Coordinates of C-alpha atoms and ligand atoms in Angstrom, one line a residue:
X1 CA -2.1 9.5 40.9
X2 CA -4.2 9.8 43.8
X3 CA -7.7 8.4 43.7
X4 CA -10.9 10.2 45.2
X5 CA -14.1 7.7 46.0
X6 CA -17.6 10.1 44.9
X7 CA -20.3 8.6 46.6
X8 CA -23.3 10.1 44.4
X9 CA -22.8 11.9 41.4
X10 CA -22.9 15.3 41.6
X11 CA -23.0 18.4 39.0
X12 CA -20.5 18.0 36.6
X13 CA -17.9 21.3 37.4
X14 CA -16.7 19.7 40.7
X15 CA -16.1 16.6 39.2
X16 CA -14.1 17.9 36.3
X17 CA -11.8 19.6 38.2
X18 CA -11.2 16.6 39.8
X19 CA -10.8 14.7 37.4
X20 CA -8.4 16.8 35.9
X21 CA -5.8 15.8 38.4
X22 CA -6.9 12.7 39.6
X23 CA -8.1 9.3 38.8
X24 CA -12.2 9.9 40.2
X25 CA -14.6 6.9 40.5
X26 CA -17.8 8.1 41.1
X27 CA -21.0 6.1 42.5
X28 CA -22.5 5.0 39.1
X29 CA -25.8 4.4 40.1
X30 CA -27.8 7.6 40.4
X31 CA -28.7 6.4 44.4
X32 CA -27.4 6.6 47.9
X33 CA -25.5 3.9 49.1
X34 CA -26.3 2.3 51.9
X35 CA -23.8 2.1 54.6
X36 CA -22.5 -1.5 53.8
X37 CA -22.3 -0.7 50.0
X38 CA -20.3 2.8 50.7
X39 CA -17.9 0.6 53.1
X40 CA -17.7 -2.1 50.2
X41 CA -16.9 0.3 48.0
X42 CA -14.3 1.9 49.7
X43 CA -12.1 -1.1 50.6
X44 CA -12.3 -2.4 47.2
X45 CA -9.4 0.2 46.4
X46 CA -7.3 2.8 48.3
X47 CA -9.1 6.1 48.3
X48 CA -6.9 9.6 49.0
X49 CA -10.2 11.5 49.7
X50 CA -14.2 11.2 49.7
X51 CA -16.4 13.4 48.1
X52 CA -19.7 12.3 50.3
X53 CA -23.4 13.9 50.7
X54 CA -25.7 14.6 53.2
X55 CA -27.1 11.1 52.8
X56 CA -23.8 9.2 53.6
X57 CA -23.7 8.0 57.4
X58 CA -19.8 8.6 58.0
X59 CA -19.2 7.0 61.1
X60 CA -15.9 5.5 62.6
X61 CA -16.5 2.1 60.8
X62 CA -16.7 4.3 57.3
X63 CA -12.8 5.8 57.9
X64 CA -12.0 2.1 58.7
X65 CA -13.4 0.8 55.2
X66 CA -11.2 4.1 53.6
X67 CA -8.1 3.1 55.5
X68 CA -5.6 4.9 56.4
X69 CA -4.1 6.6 53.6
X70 CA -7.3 8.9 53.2
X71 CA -6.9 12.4 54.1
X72 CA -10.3 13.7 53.8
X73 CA -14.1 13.5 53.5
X74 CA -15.3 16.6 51.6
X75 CA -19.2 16.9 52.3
X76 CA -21.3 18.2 49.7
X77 CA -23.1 20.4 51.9
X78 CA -22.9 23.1 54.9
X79 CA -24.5 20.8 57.1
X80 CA -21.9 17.6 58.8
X81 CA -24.4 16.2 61.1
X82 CA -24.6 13.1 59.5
X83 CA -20.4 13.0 59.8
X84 CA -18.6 11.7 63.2
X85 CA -16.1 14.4 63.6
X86 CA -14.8 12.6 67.1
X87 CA -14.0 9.5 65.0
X88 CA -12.6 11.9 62.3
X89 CA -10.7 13.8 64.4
X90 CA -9.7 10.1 65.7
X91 CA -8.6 8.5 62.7
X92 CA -6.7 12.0 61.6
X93 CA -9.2 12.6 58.8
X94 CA -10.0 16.2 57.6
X95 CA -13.6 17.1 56.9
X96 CA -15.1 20.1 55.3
X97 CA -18.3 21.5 53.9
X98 CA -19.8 23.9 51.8
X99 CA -20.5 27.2 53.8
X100 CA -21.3 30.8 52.0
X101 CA -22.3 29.5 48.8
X102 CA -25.7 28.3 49.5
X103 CA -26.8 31.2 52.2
X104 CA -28.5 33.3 49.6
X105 CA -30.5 30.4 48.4
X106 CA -31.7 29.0 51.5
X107 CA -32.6 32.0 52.9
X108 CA -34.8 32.3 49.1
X109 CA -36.2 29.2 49.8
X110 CA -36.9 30.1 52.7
X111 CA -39.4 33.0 52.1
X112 CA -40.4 31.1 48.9
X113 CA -41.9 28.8 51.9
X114 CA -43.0 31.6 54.4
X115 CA -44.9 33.3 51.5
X116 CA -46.3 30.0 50.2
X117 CA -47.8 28.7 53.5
X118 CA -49.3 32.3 54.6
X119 CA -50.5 33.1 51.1
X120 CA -52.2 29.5 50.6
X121 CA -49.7 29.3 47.1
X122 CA -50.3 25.3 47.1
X123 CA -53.9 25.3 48.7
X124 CA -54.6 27.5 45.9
X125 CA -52.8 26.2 43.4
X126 CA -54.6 22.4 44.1
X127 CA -57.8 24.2 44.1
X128 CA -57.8 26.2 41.2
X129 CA -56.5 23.4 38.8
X130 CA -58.9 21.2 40.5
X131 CA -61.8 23.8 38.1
X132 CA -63.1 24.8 42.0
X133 CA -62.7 28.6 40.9
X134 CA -66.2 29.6 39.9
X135 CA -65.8 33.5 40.4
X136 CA -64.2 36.2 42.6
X137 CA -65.4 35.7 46.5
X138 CA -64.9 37.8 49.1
X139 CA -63.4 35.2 51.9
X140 CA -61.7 32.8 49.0
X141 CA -58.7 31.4 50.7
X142 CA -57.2 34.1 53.1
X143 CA -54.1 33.9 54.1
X144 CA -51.8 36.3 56.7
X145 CA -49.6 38.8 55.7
X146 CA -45.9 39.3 56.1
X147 CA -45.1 42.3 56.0
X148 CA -44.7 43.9 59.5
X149 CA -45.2 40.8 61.3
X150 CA -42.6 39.7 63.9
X151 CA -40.4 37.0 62.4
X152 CA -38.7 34.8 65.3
X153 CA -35.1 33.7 63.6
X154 CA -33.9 30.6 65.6
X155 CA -30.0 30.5 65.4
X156 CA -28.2 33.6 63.9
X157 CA -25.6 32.0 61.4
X158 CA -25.3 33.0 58.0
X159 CA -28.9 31.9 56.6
X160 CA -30.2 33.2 59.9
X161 CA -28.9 36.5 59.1
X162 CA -29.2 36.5 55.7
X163 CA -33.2 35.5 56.4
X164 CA -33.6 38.7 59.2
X165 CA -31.8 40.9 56.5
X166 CA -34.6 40.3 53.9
X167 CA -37.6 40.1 56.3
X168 CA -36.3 43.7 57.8
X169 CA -35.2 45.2 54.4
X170 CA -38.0 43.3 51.9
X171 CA -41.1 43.5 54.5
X172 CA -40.1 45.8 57.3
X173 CA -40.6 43.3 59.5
X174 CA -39.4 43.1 62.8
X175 CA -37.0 40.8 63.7
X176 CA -36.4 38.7 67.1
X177 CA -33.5 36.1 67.5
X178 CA -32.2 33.2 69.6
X179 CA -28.9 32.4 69.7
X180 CA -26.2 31.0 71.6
X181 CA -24.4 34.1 71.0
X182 CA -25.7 37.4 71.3
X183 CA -24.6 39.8 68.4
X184 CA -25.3 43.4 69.7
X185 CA -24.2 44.8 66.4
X186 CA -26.6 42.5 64.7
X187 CA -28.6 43.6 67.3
X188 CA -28.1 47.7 65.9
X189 CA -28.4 46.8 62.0
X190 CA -31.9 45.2 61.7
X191 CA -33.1 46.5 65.0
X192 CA -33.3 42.9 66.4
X193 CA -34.0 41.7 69.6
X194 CA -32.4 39.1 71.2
X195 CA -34.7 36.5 73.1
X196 CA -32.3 34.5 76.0
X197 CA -34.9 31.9 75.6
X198 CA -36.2 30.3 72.8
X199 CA -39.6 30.5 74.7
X200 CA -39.9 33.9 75.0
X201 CA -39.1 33.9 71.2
X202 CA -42.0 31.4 70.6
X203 CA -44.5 32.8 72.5
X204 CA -44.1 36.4 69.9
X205 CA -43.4 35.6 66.9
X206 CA -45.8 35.6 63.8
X207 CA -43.1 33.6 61.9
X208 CA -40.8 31.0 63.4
X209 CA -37.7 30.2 61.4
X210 CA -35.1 27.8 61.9
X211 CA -31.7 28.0 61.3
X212 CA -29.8 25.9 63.6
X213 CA -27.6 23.2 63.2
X214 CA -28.4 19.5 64.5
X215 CA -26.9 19.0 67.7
X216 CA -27.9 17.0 70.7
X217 CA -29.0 20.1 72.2
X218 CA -31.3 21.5 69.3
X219 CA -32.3 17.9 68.6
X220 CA -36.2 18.2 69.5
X221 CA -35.4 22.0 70.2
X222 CA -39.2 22.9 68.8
X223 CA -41.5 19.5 70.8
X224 CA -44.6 19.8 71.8
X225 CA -44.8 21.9 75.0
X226 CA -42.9 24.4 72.8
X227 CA -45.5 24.7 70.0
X228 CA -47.9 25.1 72.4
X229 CA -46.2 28.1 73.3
X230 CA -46.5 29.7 69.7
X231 CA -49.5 32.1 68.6
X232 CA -52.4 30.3 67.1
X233 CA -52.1 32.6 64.3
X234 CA -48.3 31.6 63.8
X235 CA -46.0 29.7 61.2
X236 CA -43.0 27.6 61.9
X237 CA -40.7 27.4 59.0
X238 CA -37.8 25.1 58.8
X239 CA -35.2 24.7 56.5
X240 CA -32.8 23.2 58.8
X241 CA -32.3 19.9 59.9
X242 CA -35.9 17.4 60.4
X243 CA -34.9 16.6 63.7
X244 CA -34.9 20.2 65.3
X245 CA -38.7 19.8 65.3
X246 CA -40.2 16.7 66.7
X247 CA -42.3 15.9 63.8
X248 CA -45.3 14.0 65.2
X249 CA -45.7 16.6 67.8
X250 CA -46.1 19.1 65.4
X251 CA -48.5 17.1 63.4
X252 CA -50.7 17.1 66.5
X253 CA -50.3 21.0 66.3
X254 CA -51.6 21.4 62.7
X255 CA -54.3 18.9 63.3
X256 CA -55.5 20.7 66.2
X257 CA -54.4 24.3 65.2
X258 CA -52.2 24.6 68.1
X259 CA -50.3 26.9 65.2
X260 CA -51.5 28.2 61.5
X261 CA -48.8 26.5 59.4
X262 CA -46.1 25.0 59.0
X263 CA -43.3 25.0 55.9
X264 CA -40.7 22.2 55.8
X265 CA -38.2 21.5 53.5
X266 CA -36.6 18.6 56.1
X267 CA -38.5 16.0 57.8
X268 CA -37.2 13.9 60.7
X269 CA -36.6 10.6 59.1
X270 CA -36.0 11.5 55.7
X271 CA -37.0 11.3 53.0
X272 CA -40.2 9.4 54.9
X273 CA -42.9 11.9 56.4
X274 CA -44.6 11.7 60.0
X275 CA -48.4 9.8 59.7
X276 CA -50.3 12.5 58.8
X277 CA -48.2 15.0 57.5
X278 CA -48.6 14.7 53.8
X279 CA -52.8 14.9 54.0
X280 CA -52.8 18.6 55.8
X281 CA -53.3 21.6 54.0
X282 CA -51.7 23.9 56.3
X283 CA -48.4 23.1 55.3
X284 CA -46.3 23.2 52.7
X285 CA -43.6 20.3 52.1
X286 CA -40.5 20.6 50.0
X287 CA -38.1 17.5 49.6
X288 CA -34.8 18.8 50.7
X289 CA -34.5 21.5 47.8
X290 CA -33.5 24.8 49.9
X291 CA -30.0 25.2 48.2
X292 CA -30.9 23.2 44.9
X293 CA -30.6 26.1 42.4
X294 CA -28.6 25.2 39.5
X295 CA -26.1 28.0 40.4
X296 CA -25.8 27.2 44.0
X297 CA -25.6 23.3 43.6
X298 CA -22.6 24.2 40.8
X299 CA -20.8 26.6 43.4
X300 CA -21.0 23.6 45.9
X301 CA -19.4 20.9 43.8
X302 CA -16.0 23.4 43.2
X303 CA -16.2 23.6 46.9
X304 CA -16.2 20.3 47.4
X305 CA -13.6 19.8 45.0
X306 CA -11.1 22.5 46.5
X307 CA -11.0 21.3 49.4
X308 CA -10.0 18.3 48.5
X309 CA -7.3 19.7 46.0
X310 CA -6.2 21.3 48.8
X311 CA -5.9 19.1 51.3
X312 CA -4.2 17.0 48.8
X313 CA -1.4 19.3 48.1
X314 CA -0.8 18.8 52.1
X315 CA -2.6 22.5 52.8
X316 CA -5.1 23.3 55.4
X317 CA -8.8 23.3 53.4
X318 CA -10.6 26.5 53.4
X319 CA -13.7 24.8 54.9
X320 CA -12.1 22.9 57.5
X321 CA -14.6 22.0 60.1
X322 CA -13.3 22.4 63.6
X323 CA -14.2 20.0 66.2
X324 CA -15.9 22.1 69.0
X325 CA -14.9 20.7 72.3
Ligands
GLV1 C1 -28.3 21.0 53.0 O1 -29.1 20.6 53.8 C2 -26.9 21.3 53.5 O2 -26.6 21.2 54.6 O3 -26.2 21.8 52.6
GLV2 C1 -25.2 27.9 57.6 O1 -24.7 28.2 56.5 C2 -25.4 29.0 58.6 O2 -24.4 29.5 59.1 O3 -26.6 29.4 58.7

């Protein structure tokens, strides 16, 4: 029977399935492991595939440790950055992700975040628990509203889209884009613009949102001279990857309301903050949570799990990821 290595346990339907054809050990401490403790793990046995998380480095010296009868690492997520797909591709090892399933719910966390910094949600919240609410007042906690404004959507995938689709059709906002790719019919749907630069994208939007992936290029994509470009009056929302924004830098923005707010649900060196960060009240900070609904977290572990069946049963997995040359 072939074996799969989990490396965190995750909700139970993917794991079933598994286990309903396989023999499945699963991490059984509720932890990550660290890199020497996944590699010890895997050579203590011969693995067929890897169900592994965002929080797994795979690197070359990870396939090694799974040896060479291991057809695949099945990440539970639609992110791979923290995957080596040259050494992958190297060692012959498929690896796939979770794409589609969690779209609607980042793109929900998303505005949860975008209406939470510009309303004040957790400002408020803190004060109003705190017994600071002594009566109606004309200038209590103002925020900025949505509605209308000009959101900037940095990097036109599926939760890009998805996220310019609910600002248009849930605020009639208006929506600008960068992209590597222009999409003219995008472009005709939502009545988008497409910005060449991501400056010229900075310097007019009321709401940044990011929704690239982490690459060398977007790797510090929003630093400081970039944030200086923004509207004083403007948000930068990211629900990305941490290191898309250079995190001290924009520290130094909030301190010195270069920008209004800022809502993050990734940081750069996760799960630690920036010096700083945690003690400013214009932003909001969520721990990694965009796609943790119970439905969407579910939907992932089946992913994960069919693409392991498959590639198993010596088919290509739906969610293949592709090494882009
Ligand atoms: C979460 O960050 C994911 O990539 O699924
Ligand atoms: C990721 O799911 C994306 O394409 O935005």
């Amino acid at each position: 029977m072939a074996k799969i290595f989990v490396t965190r346990k995750i909700l139970d339907v993917g794991i079933e399935k598994l286990k309903s054809r396989y023999e499945v050990i699963v991490n059984p401490y509720d932890k990550v492991l660290s890199k020497e403790e996944l590699i010890a793990a895997l050579r203590a046995d011969k693995y067929d595939a890897v169900l592994c998380l965002l929080t797994d480095k795979i690197d070359a010296e990870v396939f090694d440790a799974a040896g060479s009868q291991c057809k695949i690492f099945a990440n539970y997520a639609v992110g791979f950055d923290n995957i080596d797909l040259v050494a992958a591709r190297a060692k012959n090892i498929m690896i796939t992700n979770t794409p589609g399933v969690l779209t609607d719910t980042v793109a929900e966390h998303t505005f949860a975040l975008m209406l939470a910094i510009s309303h004040r949600i957790a400002e408020a919240d803190k004060f109003t628990r705190a017994g600071k609410y002594v009566g109606w007042a004309p200038e209590l906690l103002l925020g900025t509203n949505l509605s209308r404004k000009i959101i900037g959507v940095v990097g036109l995938g599926r939760i890009g889209s998805r996220v310019a689709h609910h600002a248009v059709h849930g605020f009639d906002a208006r929506v600008i884009y960068h992209d590597v790719k222009r999409n003219e019919e995008f472009e005709k749907e939502f009545g988008a613009e497409f910005k060449e630069n991501v400056e010229d994208l900075l310097r007019a939007a009321d709401f940044v949102s990011l929704h690239v992936p982490l690459l060398p290029a977007t790797k510090h994509l929003i630093n400081a001279e970039r944030l200086k470009l923004m509207k004083p009056s403007a948000y930068l929302i990211n629900t990305s990857r941490g290191p898309v924004v250079d995190e001290a830098a924009l520290v130094f923005a909030l301190q010195n309301k270069i920008i209004r707010g800022a809502a993050l649900d990734v940081f750069e060196n996760e799960p630690k903050l920036a010096l700083g960060l945690a003690e400013l009240d214009n932003v909001i900070i969520t721990p990694h949570i965009a796609s943790a609904t119970e439905e969407t977290r579910s939907k992932m572990s089946e992913m994960a799990a069919d693409n392991i069946i498959v590639a198993l049963d010596g088919g290509v997995p739906p969610n293949l990821v592709v090494l882009q040359k």
